[in-house]
Coordinates of C-alpha atoms in Angstrom, one line a residue:
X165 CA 104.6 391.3 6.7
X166 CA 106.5 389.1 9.2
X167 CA 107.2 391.8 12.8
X168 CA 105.2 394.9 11.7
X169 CA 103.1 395.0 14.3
X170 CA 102.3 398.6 15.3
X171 CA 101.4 402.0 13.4
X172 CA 104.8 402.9 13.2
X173 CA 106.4 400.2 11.4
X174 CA 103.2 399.8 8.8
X175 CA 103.9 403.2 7.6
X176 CA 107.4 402.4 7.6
X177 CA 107.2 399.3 5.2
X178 CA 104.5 401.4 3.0
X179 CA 107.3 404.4 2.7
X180 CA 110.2 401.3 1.6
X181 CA 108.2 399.6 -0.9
X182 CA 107.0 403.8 -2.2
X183 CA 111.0 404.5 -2.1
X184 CA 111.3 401.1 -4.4
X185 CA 109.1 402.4 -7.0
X186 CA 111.1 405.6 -7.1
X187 CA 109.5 407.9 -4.9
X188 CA 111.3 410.5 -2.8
X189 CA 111.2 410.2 1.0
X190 CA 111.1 413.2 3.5
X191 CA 110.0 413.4 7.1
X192 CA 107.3 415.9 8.0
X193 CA 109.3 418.2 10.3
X194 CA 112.2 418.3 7.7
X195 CA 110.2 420.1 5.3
X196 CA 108.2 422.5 8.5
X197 CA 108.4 426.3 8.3
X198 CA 112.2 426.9 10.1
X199 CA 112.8 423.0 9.3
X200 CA 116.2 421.7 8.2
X201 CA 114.7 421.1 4.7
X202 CA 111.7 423.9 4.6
X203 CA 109.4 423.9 2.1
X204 CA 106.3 425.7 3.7
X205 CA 106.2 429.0 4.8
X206 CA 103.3 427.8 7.3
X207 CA 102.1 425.2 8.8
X208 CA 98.7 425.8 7.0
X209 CA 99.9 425.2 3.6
X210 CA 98.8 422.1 2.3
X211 CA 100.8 422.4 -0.9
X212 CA 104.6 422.6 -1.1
X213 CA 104.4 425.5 -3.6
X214 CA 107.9 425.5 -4.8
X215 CA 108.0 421.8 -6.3
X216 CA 104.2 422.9 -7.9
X217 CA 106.1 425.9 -9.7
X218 CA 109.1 423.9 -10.9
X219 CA 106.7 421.1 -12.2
X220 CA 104.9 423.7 -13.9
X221 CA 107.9 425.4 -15.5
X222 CA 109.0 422.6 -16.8
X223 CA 105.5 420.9 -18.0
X224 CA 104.7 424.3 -19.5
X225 CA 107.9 425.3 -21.4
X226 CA 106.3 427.5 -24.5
X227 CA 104.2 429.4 -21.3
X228 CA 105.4 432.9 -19.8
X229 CA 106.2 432.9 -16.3
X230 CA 102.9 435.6 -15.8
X231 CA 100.4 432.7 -16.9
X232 CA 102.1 430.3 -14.9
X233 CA 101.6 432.4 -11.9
X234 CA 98.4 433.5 -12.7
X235 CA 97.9 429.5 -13.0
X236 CA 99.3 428.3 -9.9
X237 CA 97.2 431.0 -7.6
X238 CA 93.8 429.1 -9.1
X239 CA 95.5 425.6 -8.1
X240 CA 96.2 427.1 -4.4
X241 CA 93.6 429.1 -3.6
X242 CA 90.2 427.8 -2.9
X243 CA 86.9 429.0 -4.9
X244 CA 84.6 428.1 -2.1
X245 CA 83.9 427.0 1.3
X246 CA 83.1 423.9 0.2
X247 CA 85.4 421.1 0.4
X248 CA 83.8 418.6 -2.3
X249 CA 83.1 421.3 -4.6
X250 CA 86.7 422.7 -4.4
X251 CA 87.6 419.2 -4.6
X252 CA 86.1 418.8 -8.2
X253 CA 87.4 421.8 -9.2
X254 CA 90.9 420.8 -8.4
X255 CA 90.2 417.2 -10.4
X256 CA 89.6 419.3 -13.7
X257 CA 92.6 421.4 -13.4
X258 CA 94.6 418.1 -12.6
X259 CA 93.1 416.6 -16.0
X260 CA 92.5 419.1 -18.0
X261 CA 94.9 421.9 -17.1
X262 CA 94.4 425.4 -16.2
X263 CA 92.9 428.1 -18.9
X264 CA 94.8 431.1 -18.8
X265 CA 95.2 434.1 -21.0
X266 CA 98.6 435.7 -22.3
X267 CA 99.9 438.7 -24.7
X268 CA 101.9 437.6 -26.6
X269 CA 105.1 439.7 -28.1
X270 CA 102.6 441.4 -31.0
X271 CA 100.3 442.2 -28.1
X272 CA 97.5 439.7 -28.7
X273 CA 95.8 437.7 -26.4
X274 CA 96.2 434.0 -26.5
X275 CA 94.4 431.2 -24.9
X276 CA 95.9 427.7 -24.0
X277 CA 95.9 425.5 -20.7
X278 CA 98.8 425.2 -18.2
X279 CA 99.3 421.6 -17.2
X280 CA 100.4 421.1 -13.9
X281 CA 100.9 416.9 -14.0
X282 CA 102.8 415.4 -16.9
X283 CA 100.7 412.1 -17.9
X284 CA 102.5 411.0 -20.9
X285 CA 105.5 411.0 -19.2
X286 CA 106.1 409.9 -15.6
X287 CA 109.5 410.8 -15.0
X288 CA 108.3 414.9 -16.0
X289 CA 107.0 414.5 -12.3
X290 CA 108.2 414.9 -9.1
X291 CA 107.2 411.6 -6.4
X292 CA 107.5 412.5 -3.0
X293 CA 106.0 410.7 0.3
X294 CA 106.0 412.7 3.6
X295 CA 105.1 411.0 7.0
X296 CA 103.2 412.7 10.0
X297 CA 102.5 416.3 7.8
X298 CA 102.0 418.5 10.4
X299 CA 98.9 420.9 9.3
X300 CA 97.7 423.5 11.4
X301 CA 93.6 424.9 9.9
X302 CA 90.7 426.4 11.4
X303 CA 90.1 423.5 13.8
X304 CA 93.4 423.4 15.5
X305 CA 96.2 420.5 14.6
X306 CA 96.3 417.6 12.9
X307 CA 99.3 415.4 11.4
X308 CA 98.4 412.9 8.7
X309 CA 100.1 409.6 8.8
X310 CA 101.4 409.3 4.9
X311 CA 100.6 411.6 2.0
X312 CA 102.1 411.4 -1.3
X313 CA 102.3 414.3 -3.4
X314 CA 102.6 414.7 -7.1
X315 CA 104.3 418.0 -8.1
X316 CA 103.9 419.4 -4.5
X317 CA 100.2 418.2 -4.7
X318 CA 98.9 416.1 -1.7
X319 CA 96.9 413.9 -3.8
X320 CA 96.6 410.4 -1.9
X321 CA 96.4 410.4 2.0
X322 CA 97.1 406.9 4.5
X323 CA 96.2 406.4 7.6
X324 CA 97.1 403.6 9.6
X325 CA 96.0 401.5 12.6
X326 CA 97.7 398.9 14.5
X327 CA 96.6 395.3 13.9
X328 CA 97.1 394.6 17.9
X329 CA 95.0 397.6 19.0
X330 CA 91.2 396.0 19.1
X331 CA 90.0 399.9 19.6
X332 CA 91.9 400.6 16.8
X333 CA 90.2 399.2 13.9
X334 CA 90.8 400.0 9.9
X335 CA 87.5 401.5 10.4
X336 CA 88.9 404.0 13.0
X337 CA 91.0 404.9 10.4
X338 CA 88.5 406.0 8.2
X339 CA 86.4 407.6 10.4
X340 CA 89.8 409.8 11.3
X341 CA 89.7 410.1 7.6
X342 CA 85.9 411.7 7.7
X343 CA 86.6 413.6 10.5
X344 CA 90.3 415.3 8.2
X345 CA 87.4 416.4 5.6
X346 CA 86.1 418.5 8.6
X347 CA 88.7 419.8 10.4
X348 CA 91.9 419.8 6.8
X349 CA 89.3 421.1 3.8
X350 CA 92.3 423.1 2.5
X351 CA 94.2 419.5 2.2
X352 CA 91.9 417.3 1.3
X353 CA 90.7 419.8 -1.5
X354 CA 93.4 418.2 -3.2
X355 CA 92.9 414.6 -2.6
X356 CA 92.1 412.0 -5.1
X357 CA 93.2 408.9 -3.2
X358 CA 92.3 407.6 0.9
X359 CA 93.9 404.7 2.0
X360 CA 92.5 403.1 5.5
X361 CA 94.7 400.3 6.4
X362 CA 96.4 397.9 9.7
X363 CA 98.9 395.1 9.3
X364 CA 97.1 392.9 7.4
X365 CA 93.8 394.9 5.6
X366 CA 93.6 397.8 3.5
X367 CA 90.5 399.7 1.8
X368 CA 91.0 402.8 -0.4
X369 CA 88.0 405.1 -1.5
X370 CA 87.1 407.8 -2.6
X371 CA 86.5 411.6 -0.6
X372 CA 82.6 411.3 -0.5
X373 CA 82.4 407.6 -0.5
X374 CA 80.7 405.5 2.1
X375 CA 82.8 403.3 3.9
X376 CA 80.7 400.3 2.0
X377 CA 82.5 401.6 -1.2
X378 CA 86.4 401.4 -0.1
X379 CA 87.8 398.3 -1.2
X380 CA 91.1 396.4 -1.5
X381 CA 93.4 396.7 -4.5
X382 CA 93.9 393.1 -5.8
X383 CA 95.8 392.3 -8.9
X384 CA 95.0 391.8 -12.0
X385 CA 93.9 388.0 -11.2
X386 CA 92.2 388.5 -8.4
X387 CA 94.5 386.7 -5.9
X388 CA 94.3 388.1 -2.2
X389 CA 97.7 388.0 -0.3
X390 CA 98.0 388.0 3.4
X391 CA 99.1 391.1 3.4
X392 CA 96.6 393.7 1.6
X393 CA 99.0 396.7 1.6
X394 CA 101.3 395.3 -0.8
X395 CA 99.5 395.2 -3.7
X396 CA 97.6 398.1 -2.7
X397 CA 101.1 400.0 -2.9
X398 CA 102.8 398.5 -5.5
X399 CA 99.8 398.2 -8.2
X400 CA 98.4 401.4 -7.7
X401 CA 101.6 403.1 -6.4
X402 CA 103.5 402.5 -10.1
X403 CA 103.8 405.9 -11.3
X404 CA 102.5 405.1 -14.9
X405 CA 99.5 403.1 -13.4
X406 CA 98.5 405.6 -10.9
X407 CA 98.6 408.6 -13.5
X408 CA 96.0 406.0 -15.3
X409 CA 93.6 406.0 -12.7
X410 CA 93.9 409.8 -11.9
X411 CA 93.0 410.5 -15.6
X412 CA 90.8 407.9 -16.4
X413 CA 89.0 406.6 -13.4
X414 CA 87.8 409.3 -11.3
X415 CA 84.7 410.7 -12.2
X416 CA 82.1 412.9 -10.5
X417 CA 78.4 412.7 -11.4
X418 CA 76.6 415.4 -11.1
X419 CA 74.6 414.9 -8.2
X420 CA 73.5 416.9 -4.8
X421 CA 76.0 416.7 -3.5
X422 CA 78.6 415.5 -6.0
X423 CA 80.1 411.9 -5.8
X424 CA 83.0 411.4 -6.5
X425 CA 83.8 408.0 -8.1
X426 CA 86.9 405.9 -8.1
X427 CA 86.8 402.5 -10.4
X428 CA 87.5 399.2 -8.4
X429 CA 90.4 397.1 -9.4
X430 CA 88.0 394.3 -11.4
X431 CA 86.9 397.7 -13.5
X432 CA 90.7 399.3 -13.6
X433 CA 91.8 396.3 -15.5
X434 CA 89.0 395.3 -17.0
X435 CA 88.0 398.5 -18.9
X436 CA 92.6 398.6 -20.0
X437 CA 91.6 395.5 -21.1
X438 CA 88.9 396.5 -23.2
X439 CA 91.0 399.3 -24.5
X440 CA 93.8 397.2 -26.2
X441 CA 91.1 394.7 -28.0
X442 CA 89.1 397.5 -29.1
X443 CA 92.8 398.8 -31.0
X444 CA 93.5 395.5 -32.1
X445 CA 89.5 395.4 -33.5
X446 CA 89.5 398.9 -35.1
X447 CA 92.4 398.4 -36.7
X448 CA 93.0 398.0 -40.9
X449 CA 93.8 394.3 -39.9
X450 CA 91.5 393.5 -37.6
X451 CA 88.1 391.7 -37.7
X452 CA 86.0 394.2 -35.6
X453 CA 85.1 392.0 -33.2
X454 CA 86.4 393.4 -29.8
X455 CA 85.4 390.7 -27.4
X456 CA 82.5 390.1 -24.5
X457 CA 83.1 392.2 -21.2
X458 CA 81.6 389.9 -18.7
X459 CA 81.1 391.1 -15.1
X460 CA 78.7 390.2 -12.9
X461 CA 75.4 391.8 -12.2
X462 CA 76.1 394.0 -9.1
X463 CA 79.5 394.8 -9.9
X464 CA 79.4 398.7 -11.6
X465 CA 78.7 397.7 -15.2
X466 CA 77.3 400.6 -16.1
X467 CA 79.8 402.5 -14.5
X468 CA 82.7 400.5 -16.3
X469 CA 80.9 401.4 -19.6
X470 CA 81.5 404.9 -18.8
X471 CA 85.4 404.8 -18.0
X472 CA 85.5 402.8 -21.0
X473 CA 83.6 405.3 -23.1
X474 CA 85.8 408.1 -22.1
X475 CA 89.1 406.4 -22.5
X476 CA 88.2 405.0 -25.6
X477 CA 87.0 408.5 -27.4
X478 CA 90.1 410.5 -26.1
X479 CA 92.7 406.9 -27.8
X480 CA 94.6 408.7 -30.4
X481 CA 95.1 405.5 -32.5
X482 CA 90.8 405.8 -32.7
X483 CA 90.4 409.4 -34.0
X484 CA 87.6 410.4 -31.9
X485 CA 85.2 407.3 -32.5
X486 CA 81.5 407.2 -32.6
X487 CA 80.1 405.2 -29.8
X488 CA 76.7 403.4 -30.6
X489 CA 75.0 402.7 -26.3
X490 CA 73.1 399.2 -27.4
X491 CA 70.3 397.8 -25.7
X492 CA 67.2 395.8 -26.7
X493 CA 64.7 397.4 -24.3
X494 CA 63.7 401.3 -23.5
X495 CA 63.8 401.0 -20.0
X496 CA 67.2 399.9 -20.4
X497 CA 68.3 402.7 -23.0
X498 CA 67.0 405.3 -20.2
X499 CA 68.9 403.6 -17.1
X500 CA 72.5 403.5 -19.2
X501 CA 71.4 407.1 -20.4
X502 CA 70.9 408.5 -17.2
X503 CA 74.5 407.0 -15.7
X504 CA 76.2 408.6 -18.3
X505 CA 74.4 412.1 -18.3
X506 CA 75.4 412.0 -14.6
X507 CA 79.0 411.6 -16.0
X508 CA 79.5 414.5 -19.1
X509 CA 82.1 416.7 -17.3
X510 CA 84.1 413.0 -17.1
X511 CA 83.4 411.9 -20.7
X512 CA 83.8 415.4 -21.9
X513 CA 80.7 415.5 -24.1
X514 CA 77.2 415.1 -23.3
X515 CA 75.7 412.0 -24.9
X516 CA 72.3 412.2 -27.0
X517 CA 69.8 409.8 -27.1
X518 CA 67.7 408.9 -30.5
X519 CA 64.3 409.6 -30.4
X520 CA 63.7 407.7 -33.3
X521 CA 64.7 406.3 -36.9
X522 CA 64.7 409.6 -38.5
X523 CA 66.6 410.8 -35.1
X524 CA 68.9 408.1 -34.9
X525 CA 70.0 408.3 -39.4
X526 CA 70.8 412.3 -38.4
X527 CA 73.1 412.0 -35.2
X528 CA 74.8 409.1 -36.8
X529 CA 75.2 410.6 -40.3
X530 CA 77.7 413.3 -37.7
X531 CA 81.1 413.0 -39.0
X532 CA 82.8 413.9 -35.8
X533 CA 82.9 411.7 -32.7
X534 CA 80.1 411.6 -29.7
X535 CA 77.9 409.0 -27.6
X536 CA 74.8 407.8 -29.3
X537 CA 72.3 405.8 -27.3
X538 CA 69.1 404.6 -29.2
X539 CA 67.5 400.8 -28.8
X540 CA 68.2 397.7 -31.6
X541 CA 64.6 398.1 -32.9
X542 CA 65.4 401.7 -34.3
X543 CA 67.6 400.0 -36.9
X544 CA 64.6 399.8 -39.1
X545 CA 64.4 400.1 -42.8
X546 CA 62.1 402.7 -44.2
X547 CA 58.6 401.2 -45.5
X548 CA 58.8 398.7 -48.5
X549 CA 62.2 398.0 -48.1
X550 CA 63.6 395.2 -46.6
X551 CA 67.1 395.9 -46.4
X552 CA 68.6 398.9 -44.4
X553 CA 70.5 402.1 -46.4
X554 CA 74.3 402.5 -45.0
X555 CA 74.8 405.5 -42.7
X556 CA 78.1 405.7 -42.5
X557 CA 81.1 403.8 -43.7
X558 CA 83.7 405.0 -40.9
X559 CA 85.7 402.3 -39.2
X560 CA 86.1 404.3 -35.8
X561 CA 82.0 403.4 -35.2
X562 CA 82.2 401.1 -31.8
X563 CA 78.8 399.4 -31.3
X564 CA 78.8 399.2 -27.2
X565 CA 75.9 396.3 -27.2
X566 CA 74.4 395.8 -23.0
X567 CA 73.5 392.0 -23.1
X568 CA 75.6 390.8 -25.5
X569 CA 73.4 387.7 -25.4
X570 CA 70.2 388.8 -26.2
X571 CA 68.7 390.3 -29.8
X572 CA 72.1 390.7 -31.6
X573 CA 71.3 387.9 -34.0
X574 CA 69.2 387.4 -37.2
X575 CA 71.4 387.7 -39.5
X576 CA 69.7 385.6 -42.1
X577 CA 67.0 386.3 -44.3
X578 CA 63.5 384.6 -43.6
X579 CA 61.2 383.9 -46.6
X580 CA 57.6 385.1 -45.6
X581 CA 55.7 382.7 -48.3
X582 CA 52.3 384.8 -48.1
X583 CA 54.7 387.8 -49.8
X584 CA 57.7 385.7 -51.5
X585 CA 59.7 388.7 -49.5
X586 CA 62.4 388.0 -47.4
X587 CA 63.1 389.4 -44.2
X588 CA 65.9 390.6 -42.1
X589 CA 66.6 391.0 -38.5
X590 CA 67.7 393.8 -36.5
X591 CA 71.0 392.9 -36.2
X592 CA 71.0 392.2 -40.0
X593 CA 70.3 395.9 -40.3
X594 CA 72.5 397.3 -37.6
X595 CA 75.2 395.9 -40.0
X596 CA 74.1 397.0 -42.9
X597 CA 74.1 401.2 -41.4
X598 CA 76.8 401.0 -39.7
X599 CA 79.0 398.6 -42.2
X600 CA 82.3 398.9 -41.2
X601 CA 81.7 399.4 -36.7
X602 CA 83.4 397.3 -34.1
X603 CA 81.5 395.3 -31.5
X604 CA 82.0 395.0 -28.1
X605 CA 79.5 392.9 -25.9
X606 CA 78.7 393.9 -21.8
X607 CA 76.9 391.2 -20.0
X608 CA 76.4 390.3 -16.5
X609 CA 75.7 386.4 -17.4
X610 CA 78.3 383.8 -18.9
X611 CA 78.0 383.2 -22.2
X612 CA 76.9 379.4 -22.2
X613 CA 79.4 377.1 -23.8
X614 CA 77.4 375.8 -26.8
X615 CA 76.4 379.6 -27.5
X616 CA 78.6 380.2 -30.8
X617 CA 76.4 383.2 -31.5
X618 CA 77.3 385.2 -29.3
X619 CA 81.3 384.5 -30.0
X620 CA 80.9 384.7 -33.5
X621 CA 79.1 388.2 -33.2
X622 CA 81.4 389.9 -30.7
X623 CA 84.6 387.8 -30.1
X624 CA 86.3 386.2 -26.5
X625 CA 86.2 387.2 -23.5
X626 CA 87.8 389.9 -23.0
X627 CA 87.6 390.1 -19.4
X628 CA 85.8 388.3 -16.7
X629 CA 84.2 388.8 -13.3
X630 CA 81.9 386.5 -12.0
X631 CA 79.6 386.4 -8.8
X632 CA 82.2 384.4 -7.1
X633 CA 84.7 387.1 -7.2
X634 CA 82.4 389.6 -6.7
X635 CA 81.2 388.4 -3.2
X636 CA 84.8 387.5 -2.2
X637 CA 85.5 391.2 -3.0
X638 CA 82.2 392.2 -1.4
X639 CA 81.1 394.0 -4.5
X640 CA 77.8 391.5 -4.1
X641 CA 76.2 389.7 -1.7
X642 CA 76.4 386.0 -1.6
X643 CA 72.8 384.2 -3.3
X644 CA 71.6 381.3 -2.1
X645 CA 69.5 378.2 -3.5
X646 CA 66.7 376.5 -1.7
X647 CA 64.8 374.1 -3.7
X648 CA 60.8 374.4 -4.1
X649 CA 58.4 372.2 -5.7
X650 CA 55.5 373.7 -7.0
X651 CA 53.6 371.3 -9.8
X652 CA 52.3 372.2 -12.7
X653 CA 48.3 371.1 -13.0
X654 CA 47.7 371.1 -16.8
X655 CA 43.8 372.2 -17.4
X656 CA 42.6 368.8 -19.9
X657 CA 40.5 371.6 -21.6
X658 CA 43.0 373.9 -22.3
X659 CA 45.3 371.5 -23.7
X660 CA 42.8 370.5 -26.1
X661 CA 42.9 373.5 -28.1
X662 CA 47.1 373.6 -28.7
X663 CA 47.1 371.5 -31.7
X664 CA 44.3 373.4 -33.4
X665 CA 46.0 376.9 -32.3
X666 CA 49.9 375.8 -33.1
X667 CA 48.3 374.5 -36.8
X668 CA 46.9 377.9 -37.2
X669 CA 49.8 380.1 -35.9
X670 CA 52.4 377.5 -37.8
X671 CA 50.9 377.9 -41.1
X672 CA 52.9 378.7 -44.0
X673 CA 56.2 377.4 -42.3
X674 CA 58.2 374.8 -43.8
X675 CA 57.6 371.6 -42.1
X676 CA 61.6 371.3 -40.7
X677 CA 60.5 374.8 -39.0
X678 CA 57.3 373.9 -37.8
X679 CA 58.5 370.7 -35.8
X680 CA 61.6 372.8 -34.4
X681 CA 58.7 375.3 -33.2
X682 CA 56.6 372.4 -32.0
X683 CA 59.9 370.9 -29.9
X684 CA 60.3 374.1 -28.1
X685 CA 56.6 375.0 -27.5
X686 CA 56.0 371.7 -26.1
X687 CA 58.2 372.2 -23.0
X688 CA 56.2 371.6 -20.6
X689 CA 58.0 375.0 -18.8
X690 CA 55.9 377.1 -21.0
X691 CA 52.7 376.8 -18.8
X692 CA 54.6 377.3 -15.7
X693 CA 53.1 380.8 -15.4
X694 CA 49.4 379.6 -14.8
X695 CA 47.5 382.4 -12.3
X696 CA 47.1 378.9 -9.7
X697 CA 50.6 378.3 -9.8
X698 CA 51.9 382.0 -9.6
X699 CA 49.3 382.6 -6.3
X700 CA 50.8 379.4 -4.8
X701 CA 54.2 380.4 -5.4
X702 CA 53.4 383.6 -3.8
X703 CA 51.9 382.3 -0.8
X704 CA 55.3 380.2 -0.2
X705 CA 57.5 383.0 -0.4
X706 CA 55.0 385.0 1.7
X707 CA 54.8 381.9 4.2
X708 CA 58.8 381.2 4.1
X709 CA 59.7 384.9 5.3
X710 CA 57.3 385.5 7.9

């Protein structure tokens, strides 16, 4: 961005690459109560009310004009005092729509929901951006440097800082931006998007996040530019992807306060990703193997398995799936749980979580779609039997399996030759209930290269984000390596009584069995957990950080 050097020409190359992707342009002082073009009838309305009702109209053809109305005054005027919780308020109308209540022409009531942004169709909406907004609230004055509004809606707000101005950091800008929620809580009650940004950097987060959770909009590879605003702009800024995000990846969990949540760009394209190979899995012609979402520990995992959860059950092409929440350990099952009970205004169900077998059989015996979260080891068959009964034969049942890697094998039956029965493992019987379910695998560790298991079980890789992005991005920190010896004393004694105790625990193995077992057992990593060795491993780290 070759000359753009102060505040005034960055928000003038953001407002030409907006006007590119179709978006209106106005001044602030055009559109002013007694302005050339007005569109406020003060200089405390935050919403340009005309555009909202035309929009409306338009998006709500088979609606009176009494319910619109009735509509648009629970859009524009606030519930509460509070700014975040007006703020969610606003988000669910934006998604959602607005309930209202009509009488029809044979005097009943009727029910439905006013919509007041089209997201099938982009070009239903109006674009506009306005530079330096004039707003006039409680605490006095302020002017905004860029907002871009959506139907009349201020729903993403920029605020710049020049590069050559050392007082005048991208943080500034943020903090200007905290300090807007204070003194503008009738604007920013309608804001989904803030944008911090100089010449050359530029964050966007959400309206309660930290500054340590704005980040820069990259595309879908990965690749920084020089110039961070660009791709910022133009990615998120094309109308049909930024309706995306709105409807997909916002969410607030239901904290004290509530956070508001806006997916990173590695989770925006990763989760779309996910989307079209779960399609192409579910589908009569495909093999149900969606793929391996791999992103690095650190990164929002659980929180990409929520927008993928929620996009995935409102797909029209999957007529409202089942989702199956995987994991091999309970501590596990409660932490993805938890994330995701934090999140049922956003998936727009509240997820249920399988006590047990008997629990587990009844909530997925449920014809209609919801979240079901239960362990691996639940798929158990009922005593004497070795094989598992089928649940359900539905082909819109996605298994969402955490650690792909781990426990999602044993397919083949073992003979147990003190029975002659054979047995199965749990993955053999997590097929055999739900027969005719798609996979998708979530890990935060590559897949090695001669693992064929895993592949074979789940697909490619649908999507990858590894620590190396992740700590150029900042979504991690950097680890480091520093190499320690600490031996390994083997006690003679001990030792002496592994043959004797592998003969005894081997028995009844076939002898191609028994000397694989004996191969891995006699690494000699398996005694590198001696109580010595432990305490002097300790004592390093102790040692090494004092």
């Amino acid at each position: 961005m070759p000359g753009y050097l102060n505040e005034d020409a960055i928000e003038q190359y953001v407002i030409d690459l907006l006007k590119k992707q179709g978006f209106a342009y106005l001044h602030g002082s055009v559109i002013v109560p007694g302005g050339t073009g007005e569109e406020r009838t003060s200089f405390r309305d935050a919403v340009l009310v005309g555009r909202l009702r035309s929009a409306m109209t338009r998006l709500n053809a088979d609606l009176p004009a009494s319910a619109l109305e009735d509509a648009l005054r629970k859009v524009t005027v606030p519930a509460t005092t509070d700014l975040v919780l007006n703020n969610q308020r606003f988000h669910k109308y934006l998604i959602e729509g607005v309930d209202v209540e009509y009488s029809d022409g044979a005097g009943a009531v009727r029910y439905a929901k006013a919509r007041i942004v089209g997201f099938e169709d982009a070009d239903t909406n109006d674009w506009l951006a306005v530079n330096q907004f004039t707003i006039k609230e409680d605490a006095g004055e302020r002017r905004p440097d860029l907002l871009i509004f959506i139907n009349g809606l201020p729903l993403a707000l920029f605020e710049f800082k020049s590069p050559t101005d050392r007082k005048a950091t991208i943080l500034s800008a943020f903090r200007q931006m905290q300090t807007y929620q204070r003194d503008l809580p009738g604007l920013l009650a309608y804001n989904e998007l803030l944008i911090a940004a100089d010449g050359t950097q530029a964050r966007m987060g959400s309206l309660t996040a930290g500054w340590e959770w704005f980040s820069a909009w990259k595309r879908e590879d990965g690749v920084k530019g020089a110039v961070e605003l660009e791709p910022l702009v133009t990615e998120v800024f094309e109308k049909r992807r930024l309706l995306d995000i709105l409807r997909y990846f916002i969410l607030f969990e239901t904290t004290t306060p509530p956070t508001k949540i806006l997916a990173a760009y590695h989770q925006y394209y990763g989760v779309n990703k996910a989307i079209e190979c779960t399609v192409a899995a579910t589908a009569a012609e495909g093999d149900r193997r969606i793929g391996v979402f791999w992103h690095t520990p650190g990164s929002g995992m659980s929180l990409s398995m929520a927008f993928y959860a929620s996009k995935v059950a409102q797909h029209p092409d999957l007529a409202n799936p089942t989702l199956v929440v995987l994991t091999d350990r309970n501590d596990l099952d409660d932490q993805l749980f938890g994330q995701f009970m934090r999140c049922t205004e956003f998936l727009r169900q509240t997820p249920e979580q399988a006590e047990d077998r008997d629990d587990l059989r009844s909530a997925l015996e449920i014809a209609s779609g919801h979240i079901v979260f239960t362990t691996i080891q639940k798929f158990l068959p009922e005593a004497n039997k070795t094989r598992y009964q089928a649940i359900t034969e539905r082909r819109n049942v996605i298994v969402m399996a955490d650690e792909a890697h781990r426990s999602q094998y044993g397919f083949v039956g073992k003979l147990d030759e003190k029975t002659g029965e054979i047995a199965y493992g749990f993955a053999r019987h997590l097929r055999d209930a739900l027969p005719n379910a798609s996979y998708i695998g979530f890990t935060g560790t590559p897949i090695e290269t001669t693992d064929h298991n895993t592949r074979a079980v789940f697909g490619d890789y649908i999507d990858i984000y590894d620590v190396q992005r992740a700590v150029q991005d900042g979504a991690t920190v950097p680890i480091y390596y520093e190499a320690r010896i600490v031996k390994v004393d083997l006690d003679p004694v001990k030792v002496s009584y592994l043959d004797e105790e592998f003969e005894e625990i081997t028995e009844g193995q076939e002898a191609d069995e028994k000397r694989r077992t004996a191969s891995r057992w006699s690494q000699i990593e398996a005694l590198v957990g001696a109580d010595a060795r432990v305490q002097e491993i300790a004592r390093d780290i102790v040692a090494h950080f004092e």
